Coordinates of C-alpha atoms and ligand atoms in Angstrom, one line a residue:
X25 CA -10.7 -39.6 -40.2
X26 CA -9.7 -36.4 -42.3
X27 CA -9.0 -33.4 -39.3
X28 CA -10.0 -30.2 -40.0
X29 CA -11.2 -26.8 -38.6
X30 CA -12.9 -23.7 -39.1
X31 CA -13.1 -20.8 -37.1
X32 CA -15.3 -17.4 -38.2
X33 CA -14.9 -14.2 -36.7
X34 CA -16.8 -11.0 -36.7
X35 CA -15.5 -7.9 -35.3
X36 CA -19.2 -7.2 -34.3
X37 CA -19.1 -9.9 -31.9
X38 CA -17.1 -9.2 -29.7
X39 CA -16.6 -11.2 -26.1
X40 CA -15.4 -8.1 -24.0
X41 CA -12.9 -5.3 -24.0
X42 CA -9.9 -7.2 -22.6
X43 CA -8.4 -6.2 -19.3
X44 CA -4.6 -6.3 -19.5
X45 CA -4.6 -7.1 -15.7
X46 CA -4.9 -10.6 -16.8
X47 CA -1.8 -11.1 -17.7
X48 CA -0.7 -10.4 -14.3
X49 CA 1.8 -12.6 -12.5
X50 CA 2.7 -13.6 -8.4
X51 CA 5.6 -12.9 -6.3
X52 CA 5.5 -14.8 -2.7
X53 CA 8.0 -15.3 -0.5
X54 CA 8.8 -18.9 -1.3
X55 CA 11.7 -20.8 -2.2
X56 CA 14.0 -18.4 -4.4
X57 CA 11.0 -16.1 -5.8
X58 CA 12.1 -13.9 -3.9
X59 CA 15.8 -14.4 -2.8
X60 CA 18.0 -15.3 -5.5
X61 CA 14.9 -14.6 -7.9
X62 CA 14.4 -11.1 -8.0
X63 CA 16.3 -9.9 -5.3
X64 CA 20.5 -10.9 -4.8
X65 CA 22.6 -8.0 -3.8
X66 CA 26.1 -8.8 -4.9
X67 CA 24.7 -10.7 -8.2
X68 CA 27.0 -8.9 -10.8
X69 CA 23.3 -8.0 -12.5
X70 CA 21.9 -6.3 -9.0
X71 CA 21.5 -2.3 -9.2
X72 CA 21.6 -0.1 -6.2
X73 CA 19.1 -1.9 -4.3
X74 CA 19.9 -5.5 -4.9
X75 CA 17.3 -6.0 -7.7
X76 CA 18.7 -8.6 -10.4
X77 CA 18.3 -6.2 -14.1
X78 CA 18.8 -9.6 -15.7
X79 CA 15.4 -10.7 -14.7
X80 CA 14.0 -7.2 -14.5
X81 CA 14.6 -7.4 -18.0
X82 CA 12.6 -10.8 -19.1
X83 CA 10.1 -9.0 -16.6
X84 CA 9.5 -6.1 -18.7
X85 CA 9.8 -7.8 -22.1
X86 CA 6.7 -10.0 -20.6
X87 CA 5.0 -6.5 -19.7
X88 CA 3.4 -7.9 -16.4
X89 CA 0.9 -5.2 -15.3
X90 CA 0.3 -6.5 -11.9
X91 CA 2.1 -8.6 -9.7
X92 CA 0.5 -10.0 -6.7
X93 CA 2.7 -10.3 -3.3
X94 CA 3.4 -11.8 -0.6
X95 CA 1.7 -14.5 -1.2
X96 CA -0.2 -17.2 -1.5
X97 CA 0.0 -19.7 1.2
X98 CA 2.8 -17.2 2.7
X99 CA 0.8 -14.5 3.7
X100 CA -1.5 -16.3 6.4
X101 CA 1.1 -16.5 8.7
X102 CA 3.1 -12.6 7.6
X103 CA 3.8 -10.0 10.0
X104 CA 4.2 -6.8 7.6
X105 CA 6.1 -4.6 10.3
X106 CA 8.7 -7.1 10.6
X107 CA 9.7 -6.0 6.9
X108 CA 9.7 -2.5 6.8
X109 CA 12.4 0.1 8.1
X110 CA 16.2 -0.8 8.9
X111 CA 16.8 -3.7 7.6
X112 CA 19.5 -4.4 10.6
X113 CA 16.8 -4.5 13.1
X114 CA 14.5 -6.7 11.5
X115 CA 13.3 -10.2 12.8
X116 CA 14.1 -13.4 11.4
X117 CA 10.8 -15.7 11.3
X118 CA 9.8 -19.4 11.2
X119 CA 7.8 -19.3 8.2
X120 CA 5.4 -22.1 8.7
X121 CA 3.4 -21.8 5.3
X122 CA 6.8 -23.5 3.4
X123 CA 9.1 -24.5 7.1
X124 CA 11.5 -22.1 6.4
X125 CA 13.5 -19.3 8.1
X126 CA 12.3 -15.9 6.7
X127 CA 14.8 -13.3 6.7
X128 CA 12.8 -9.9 5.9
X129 CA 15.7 -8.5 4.0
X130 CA 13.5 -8.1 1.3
X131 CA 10.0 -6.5 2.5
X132 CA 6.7 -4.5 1.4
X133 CA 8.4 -1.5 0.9
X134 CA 11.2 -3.2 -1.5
X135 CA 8.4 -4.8 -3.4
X136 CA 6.7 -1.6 -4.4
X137 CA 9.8 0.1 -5.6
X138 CA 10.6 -3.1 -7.2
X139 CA 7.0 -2.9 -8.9
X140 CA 7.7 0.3 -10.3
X141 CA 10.8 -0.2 -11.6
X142 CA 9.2 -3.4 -13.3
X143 CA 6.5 -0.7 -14.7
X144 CA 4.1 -3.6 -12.8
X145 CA 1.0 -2.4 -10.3
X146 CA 0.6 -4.1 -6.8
X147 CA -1.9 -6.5 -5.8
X148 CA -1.7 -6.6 -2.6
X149 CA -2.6 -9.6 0.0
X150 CA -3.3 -9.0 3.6
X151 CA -3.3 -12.0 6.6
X152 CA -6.2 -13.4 7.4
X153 CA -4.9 -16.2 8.5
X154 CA -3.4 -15.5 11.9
X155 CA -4.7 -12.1 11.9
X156 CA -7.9 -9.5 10.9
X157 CA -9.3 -6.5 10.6
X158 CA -6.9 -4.9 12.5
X159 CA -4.1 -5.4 11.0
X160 CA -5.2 -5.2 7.4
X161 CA -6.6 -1.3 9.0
X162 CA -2.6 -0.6 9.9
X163 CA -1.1 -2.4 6.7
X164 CA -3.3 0.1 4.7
X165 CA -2.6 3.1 6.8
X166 CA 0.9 2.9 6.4
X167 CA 0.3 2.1 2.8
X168 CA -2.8 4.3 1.2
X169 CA -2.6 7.2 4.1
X170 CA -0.7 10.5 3.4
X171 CA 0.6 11.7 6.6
X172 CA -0.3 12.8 10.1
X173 CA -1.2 9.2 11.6
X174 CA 0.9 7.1 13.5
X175 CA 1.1 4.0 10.6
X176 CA 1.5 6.8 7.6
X177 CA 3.9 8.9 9.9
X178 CA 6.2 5.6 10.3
X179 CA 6.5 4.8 6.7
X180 CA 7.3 8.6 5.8
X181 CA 10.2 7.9 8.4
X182 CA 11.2 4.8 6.2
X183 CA 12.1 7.2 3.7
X184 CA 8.4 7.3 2.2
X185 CA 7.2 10.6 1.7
X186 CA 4.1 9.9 -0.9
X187 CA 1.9 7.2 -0.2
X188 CA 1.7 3.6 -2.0
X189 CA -1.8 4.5 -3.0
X190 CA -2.0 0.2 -3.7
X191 CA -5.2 0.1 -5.3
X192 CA -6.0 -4.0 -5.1
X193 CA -5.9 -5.7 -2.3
X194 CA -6.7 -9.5 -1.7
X195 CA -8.6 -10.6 1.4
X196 CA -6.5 -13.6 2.8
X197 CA -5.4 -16.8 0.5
X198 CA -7.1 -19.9 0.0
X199 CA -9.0 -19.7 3.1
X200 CA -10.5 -23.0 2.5
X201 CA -7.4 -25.2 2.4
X202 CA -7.2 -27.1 5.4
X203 CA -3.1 -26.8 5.2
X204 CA -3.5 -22.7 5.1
X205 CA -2.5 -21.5 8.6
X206 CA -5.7 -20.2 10.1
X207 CA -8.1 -22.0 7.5
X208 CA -11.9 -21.2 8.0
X209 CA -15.0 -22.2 7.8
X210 CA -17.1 -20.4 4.6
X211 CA -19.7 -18.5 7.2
X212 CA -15.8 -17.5 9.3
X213 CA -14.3 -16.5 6.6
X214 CA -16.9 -14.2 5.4
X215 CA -17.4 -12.7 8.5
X216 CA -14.0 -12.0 9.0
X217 CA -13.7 -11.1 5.5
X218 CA -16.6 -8.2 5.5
X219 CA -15.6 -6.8 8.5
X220 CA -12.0 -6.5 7.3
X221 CA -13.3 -5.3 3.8
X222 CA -15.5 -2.1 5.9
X223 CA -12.3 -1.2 8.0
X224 CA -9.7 -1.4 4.6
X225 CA -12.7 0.7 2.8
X226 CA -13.2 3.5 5.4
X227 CA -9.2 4.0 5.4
X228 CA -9.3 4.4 2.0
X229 CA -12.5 4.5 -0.3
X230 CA -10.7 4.4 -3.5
X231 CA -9.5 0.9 -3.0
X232 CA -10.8 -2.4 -4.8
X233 CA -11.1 -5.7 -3.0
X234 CA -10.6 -9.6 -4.0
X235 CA -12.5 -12.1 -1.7
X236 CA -11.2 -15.8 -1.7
X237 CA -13.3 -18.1 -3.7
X238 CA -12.2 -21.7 -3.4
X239 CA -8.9 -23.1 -3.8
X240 CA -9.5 -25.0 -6.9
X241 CA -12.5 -26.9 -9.0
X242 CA -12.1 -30.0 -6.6
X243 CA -12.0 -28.7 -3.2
X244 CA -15.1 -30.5 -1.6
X245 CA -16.9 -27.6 -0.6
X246 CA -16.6 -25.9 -3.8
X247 CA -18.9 -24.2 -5.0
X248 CA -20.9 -23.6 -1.1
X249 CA -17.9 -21.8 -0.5
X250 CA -18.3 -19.4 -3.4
X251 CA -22.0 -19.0 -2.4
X252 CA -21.2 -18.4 1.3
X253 CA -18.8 -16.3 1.4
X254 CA -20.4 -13.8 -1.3
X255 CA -23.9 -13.7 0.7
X256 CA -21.4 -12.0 3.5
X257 CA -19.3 -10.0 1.5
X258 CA -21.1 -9.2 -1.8
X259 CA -22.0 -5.4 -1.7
X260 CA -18.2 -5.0 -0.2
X261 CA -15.7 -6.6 -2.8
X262 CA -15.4 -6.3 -6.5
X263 CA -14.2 -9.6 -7.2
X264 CA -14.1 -13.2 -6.1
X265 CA -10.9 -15.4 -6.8
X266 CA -10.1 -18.6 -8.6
X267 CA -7.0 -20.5 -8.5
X268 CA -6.3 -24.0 -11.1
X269 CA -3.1 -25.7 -11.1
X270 CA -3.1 -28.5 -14.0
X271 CA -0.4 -31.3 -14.0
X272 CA 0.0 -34.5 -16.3
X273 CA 1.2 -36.8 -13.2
X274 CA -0.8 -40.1 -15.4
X275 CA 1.4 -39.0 -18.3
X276 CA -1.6 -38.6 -20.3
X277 CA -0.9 -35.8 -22.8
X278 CA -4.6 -36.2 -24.3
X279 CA -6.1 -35.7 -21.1
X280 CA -3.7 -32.9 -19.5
X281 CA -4.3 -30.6 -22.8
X282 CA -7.7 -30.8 -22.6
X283 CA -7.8 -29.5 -18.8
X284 CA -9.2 -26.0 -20.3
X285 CA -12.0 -27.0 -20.7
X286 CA -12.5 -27.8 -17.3
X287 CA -11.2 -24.6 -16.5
X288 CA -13.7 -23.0 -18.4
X289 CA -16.1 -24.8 -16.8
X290 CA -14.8 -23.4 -13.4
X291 CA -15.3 -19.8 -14.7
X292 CA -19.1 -20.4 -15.7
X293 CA -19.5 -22.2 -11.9
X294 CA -18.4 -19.8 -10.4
X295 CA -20.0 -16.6 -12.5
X296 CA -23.1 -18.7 -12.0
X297 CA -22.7 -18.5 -8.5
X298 CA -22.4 -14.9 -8.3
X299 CA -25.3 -14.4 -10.6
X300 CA -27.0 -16.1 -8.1
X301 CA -26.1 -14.1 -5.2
X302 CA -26.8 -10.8 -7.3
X303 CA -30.4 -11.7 -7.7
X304 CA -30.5 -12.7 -4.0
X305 CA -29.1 -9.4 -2.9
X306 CA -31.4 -7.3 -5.5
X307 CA -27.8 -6.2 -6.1
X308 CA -27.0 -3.6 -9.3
X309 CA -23.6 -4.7 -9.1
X310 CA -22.1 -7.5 -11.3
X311 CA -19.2 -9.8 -9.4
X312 CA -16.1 -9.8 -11.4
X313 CA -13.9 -12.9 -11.3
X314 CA -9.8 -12.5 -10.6
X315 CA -8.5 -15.8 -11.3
X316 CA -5.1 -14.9 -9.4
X317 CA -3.3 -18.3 -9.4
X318 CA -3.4 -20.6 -12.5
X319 CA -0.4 -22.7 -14.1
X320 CA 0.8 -25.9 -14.5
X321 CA 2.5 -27.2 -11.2
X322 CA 3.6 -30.7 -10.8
X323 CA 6.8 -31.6 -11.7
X324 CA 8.4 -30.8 -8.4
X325 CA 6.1 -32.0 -6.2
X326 CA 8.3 -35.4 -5.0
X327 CA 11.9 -33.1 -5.1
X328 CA 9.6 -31.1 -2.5
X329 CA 8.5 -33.6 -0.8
X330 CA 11.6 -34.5 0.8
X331 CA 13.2 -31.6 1.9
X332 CA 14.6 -30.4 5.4
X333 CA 12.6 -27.7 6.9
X334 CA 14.7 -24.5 8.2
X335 CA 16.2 -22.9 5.3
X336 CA 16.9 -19.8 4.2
X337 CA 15.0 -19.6 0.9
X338 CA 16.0 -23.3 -0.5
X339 CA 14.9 -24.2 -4.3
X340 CA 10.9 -25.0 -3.9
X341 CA 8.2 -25.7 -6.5
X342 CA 11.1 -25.5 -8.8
X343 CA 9.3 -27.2 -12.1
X344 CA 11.2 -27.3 -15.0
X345 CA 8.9 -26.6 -17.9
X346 CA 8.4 -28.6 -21.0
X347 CA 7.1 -28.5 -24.5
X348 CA 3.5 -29.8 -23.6
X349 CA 3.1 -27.6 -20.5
X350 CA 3.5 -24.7 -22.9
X351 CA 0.8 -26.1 -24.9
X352 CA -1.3 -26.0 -21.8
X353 CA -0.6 -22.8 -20.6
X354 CA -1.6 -21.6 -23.9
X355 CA -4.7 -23.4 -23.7
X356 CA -5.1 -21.6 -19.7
X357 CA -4.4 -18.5 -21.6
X358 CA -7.0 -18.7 -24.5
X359 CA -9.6 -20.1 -21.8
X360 CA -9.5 -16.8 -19.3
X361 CA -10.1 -15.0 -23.0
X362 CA -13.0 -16.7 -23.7
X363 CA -14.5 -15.4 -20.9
X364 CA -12.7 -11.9 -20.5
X365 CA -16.4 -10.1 -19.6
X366 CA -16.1 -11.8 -16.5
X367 CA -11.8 -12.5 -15.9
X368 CA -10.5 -9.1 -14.8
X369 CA -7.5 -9.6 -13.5
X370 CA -5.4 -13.1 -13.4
X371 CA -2.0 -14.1 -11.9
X372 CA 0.2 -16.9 -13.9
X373 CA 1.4 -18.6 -10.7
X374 CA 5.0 -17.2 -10.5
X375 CA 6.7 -15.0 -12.0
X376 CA 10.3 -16.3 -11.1
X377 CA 12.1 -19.9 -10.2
X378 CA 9.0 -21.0 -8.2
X379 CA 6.7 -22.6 -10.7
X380 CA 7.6 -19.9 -13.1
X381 CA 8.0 -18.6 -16.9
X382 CA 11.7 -17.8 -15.4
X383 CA 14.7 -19.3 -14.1
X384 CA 17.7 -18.4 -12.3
X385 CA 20.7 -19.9 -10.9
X386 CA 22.2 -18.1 -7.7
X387 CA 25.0 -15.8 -8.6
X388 CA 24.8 -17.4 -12.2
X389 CA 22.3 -16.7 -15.1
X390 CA 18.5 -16.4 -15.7
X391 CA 16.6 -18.3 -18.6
X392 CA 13.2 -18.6 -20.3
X393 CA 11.5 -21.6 -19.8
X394 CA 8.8 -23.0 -21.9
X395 CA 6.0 -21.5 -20.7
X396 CA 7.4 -17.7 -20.7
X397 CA 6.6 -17.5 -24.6
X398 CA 3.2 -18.7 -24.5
X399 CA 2.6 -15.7 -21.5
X400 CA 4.6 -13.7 -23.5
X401 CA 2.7 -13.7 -27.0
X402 CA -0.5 -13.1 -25.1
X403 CA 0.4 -10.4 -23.3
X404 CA 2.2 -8.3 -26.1
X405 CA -0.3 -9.7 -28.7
X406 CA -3.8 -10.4 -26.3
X407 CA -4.3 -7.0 -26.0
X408 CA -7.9 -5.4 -27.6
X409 CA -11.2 -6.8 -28.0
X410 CA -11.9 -10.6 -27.4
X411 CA -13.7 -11.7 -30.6
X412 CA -16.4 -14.7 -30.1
X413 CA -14.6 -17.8 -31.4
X414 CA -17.1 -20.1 -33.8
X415 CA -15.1 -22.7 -34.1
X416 CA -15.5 -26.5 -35.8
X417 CA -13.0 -28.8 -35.3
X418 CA -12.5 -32.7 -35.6
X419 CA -12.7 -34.1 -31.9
X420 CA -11.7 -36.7 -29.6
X421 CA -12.3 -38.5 -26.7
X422 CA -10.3 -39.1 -23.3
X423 CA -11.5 -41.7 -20.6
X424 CA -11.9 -38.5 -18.2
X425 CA -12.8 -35.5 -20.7
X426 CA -15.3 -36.0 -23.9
X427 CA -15.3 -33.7 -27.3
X428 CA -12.5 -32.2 -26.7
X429 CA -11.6 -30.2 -30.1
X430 CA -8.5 -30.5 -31.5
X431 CA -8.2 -26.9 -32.2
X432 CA -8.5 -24.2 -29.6
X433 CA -8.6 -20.9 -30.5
X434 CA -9.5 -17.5 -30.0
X435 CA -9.3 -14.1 -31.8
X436 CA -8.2 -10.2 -30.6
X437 CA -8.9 -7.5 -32.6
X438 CA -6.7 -4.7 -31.6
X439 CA -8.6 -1.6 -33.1
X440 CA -6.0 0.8 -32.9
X441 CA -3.3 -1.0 -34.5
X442 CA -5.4 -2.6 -37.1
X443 CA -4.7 -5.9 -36.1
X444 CA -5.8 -9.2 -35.2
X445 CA -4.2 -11.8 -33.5
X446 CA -5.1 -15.4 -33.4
X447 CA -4.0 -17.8 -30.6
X448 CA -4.3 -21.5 -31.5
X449 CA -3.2 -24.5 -30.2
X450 CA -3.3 -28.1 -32.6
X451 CA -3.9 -30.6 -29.3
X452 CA -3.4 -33.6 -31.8
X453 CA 0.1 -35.2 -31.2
X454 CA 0.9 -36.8 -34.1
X455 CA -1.1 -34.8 -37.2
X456 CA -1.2 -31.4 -38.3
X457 CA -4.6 -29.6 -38.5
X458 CA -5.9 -28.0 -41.8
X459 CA -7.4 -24.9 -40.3
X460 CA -9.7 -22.0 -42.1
X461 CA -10.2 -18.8 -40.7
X462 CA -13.2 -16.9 -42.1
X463 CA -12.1 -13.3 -41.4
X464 CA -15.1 -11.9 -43.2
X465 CA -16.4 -8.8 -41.3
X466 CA -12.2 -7.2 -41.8
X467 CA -12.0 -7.2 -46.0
X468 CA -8.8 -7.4 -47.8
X469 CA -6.1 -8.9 -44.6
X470 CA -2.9 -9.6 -45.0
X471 CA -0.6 -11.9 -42.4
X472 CA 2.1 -10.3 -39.9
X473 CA 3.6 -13.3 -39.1
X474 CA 2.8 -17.0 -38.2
X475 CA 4.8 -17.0 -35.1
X476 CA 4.5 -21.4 -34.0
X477 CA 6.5 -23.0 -31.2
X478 CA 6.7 -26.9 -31.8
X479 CA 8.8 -29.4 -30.8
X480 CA 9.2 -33.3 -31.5
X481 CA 9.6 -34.5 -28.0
X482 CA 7.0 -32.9 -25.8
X483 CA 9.0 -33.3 -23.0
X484 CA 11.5 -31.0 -24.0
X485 CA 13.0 -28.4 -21.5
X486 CA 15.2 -25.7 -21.3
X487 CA 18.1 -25.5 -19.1
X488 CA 21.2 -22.7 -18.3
X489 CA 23.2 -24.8 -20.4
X490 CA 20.3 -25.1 -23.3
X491 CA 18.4 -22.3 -22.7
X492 CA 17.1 -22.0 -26.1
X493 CA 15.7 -25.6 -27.2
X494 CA 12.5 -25.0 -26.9
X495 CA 11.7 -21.7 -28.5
X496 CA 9.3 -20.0 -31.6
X497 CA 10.1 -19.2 -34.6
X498 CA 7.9 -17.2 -36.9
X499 CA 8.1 -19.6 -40.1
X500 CA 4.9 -20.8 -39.5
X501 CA 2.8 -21.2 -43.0
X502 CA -0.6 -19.2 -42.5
X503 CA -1.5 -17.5 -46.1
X504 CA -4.1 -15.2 -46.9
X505 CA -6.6 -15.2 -49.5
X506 CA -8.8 -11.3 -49.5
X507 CA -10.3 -12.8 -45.6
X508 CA -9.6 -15.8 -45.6
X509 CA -7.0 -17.6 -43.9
X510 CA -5.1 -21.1 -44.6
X511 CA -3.0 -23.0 -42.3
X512 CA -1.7 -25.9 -41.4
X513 CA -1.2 -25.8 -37.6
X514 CA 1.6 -28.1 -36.8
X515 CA 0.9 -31.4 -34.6
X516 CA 1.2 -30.2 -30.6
X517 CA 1.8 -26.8 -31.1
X518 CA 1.3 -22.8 -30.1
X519 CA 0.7 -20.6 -33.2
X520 CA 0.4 -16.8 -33.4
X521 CA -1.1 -15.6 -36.1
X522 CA -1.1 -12.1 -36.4
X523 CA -3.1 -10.2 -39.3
X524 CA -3.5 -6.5 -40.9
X525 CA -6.9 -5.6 -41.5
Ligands
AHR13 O1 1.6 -20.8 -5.8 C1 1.9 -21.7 -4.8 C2 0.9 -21.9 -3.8 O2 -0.3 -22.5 -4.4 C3 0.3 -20.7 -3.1 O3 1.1 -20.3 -2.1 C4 -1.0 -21.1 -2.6 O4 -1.9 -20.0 -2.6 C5 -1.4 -22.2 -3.6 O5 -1.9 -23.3 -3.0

């Protein structure tokens, strides 16, 4: 079979406007996220208040616009006031979501001047786990309030004269998961949900709010959750969450790169589902969709598995990263694109050492792992108007997944810069794909760069030691003829094609 592809694209069709909040990332206080991730006083990198620059630095080159915090599983069992004022007085905590000892040196207050010095926003999670309405009332006092309150007086006399003014808050974390502390029913959660999302509202109006949709695609009550918990909640949250965690534990490389589509597939269930409720309600108001955990997570899983509980932030969910990950995460990437009308904000699931795009070693050096430069080219590079992909490409067949195309793809037309980028991944593992791109609506274009991260062995990692073995390079052979384009994507790989018009 000869491969090949084609992919037109018009700058009159256009998906959406993209949101740069999906290239968003997660912070939770689990294994050395936070300790030894982006937090070791006495690191010779720290500044004044412990922050490690090295990492601040990958941080900023990726340009995260919001991070999300505490957590994840974390947060279900998280007493905010236990973090906030002198850190000599505050408590130490069994942390049940990860059986470890939380210290609170690092706390709320930390993580927002951390977020600003990372030029991120805040998404912010309150507990619904072991706690409610109440609580998430305070949390937001102290947070959103300007003065002359009890909660807003306390945090001006923990050195905080303005006001967070945190703008997105989550309800709760995977509600749904029977090993969340204080899981729910669909009907309890969205009670407990609406009634928090009225008291967080009436606090402060200007806020936005994230409802938890399920945990992932396979969760058995999926998609009665979705449907549930949006008939409580739906005139008071803007958007409903997703989480997807891919991993190739079969060591089928076929299969795992064609997971997007699934994941694609998620997105339509669940818009579907809110479409649904929106006619129920007579509603005006379209749900948006923030898919604010999604990665590749697998590697560590048996590592975890046997670990003593009672630690002070031990490694966890440490995954080293390989080649084909990348591919994947590329393939994660391009799928929230594709549907960027309705994927307003998204979270790569973390930012550092726990299932993350970086590493670090404590009191030693930080590194990029495979997956950073996937995140990385999409966030510099992803930013514009999501063109309508019309692609043709050869196809194959897994046991589990059926016409899967060999080339996956999407375009962004950045107006202002005159440019537009094209993210493609060649899924075939042994060929390289012959690909045309019909830029016909643009005239006379002319190539940037071909930017292509490939590797022999897909299993290829980076380490301290190696940090740069798996790595672009921008000698990739796209050419150019008026608007056309030519390439030969090579076999298992990330390309970057970036184009004057
Ligand atoms: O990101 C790791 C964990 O995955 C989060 O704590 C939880 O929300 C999810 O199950």
């Amino acid at each position: 079979m000869t491969l090949k592809a084609k992919m037109i694209v018009d700058k009159d069709f256009a998906i959406s406007e993209i949101d740069n909040r999906i290239y968003g990332s997660f912070i939770e206080h689990l294994g050395r996220a936070v300790y030894n991730g982006i937090y070791e006083p006495g690191h010779q990198s720290a500044d004044e208040s412990g922050f490690r620059s090295d990492v601040m630095e990958m941080i900023r080159e990726l340009q995260v616009p919001i991070v999300r915090y505490p957590g994840g599983n974390f947060v279900s069992g998280y007493n905010w006031e236990d973090t906030v004022g002198p850190k000599e007085l505050r408590k130490r905590r069994l942390e049940l979501a990860w059986r470890v000892v939380e210290t609170n040196q690092f706390g709320f207050n930390e993580f927002v001047d951390w977020s600003k010095k990372a030029n991120s926003e805040v998404m912010m999670a309150v507990n619904l786990g072991t706690r409610g309405a109440d609580d998430a009332r305070n949390l937001i006092e102290y947070s959103n309030h300007p003065g002359g309150s009890y909660w807003s007086d306390l945090r001006r006399s923990h050195g905080y004269e303005q006001p967070h003014n945190i703008k997105t808050w989550c309800l709760g974390n995977e509600m749904d998961g029977p090993w969340q502390i204080g899981a729910k029913t669909a009907t309890e959660y969205g009670r407990l949900a609406v009634e928090t999302a009225k008291v967080m509202k009436w606090v402060d109006p200007t806020i936005e709010l994230v409802a938890c949709g399920s945990s992932g695609l396979g969760m058995p009550t999926f998609p009665e959750w979705e449907s549930t918990v949006l008939d409580h909640t739906y005139d008071h949250v803007e958007y409903l969450s997703l989480h997807q965690y891919y991993g190739n534990q079969e060591n089928d490389t076929p299969t795992f790169l064609a997971r997007s589509l699934q994941m694609e597939e998620f997105i339509r269930t669940v818009a579907a589902t809110c479409d649904y409720m929106k006619a129920k309600k007579r509603s005006k108001k379209k749900m948006l969709l923030s898919f604010d955990e999604w990665n590749v997570w697998y590697h560590s899983n048996a590592a975890d598995s046997k670990r003593e509980p009672w630690d002070i932030a031990p490694p966890q969910l440490e995954d080293i990263y390989n080649h084909e990950d990348a591919l994947v995460v590329g393939t994660m990437l391009i799928a929230m694109l594709k549907h960027s009308d309705r994927v307003r904000m998204a979270c790569m699931a973390q930012l550092v050492n726990v299932i993350a795009p970086i590493m670090t070693s404590n009191g030693g050096g930080a590194w990029r792992q495979t997956i950073f430069y996937p995140y990385l080219h999409a966030s510099l590079f992803g930013r514009g108007k999501a063109l309508v992909p019309l692609v043709q490409s050869s196809k194959y067949d897994t046991k589990e997944i059926t016409d899967v195309p060999y080339l996956e793809s999407i375009a962004v037309y950045n107006e202002e810069k005159s440019e537009v980028t094209i993210f493609a991944v060649n899924r075939h593992l042994e060929e390289q794909l012959p690909v045309e791109i019909d830029l016909r609506s643009f005239g006379e274009c002319s190539i940037i760069e071909h930017i292509v991260m490939e590797n022999d062995d897909l299993k290829a990692v980076n380490t301290e030691l190696e940090p740069n073995r798996v790595a672009p390079h921008n000698r990739g052979n796209a050419s150019v003829d008026g608007s056309t384009i030519q390439a030969k994507l090579a076999k298992a790989s990330w390309n970057v094609i970036r184009v004057k018009v």
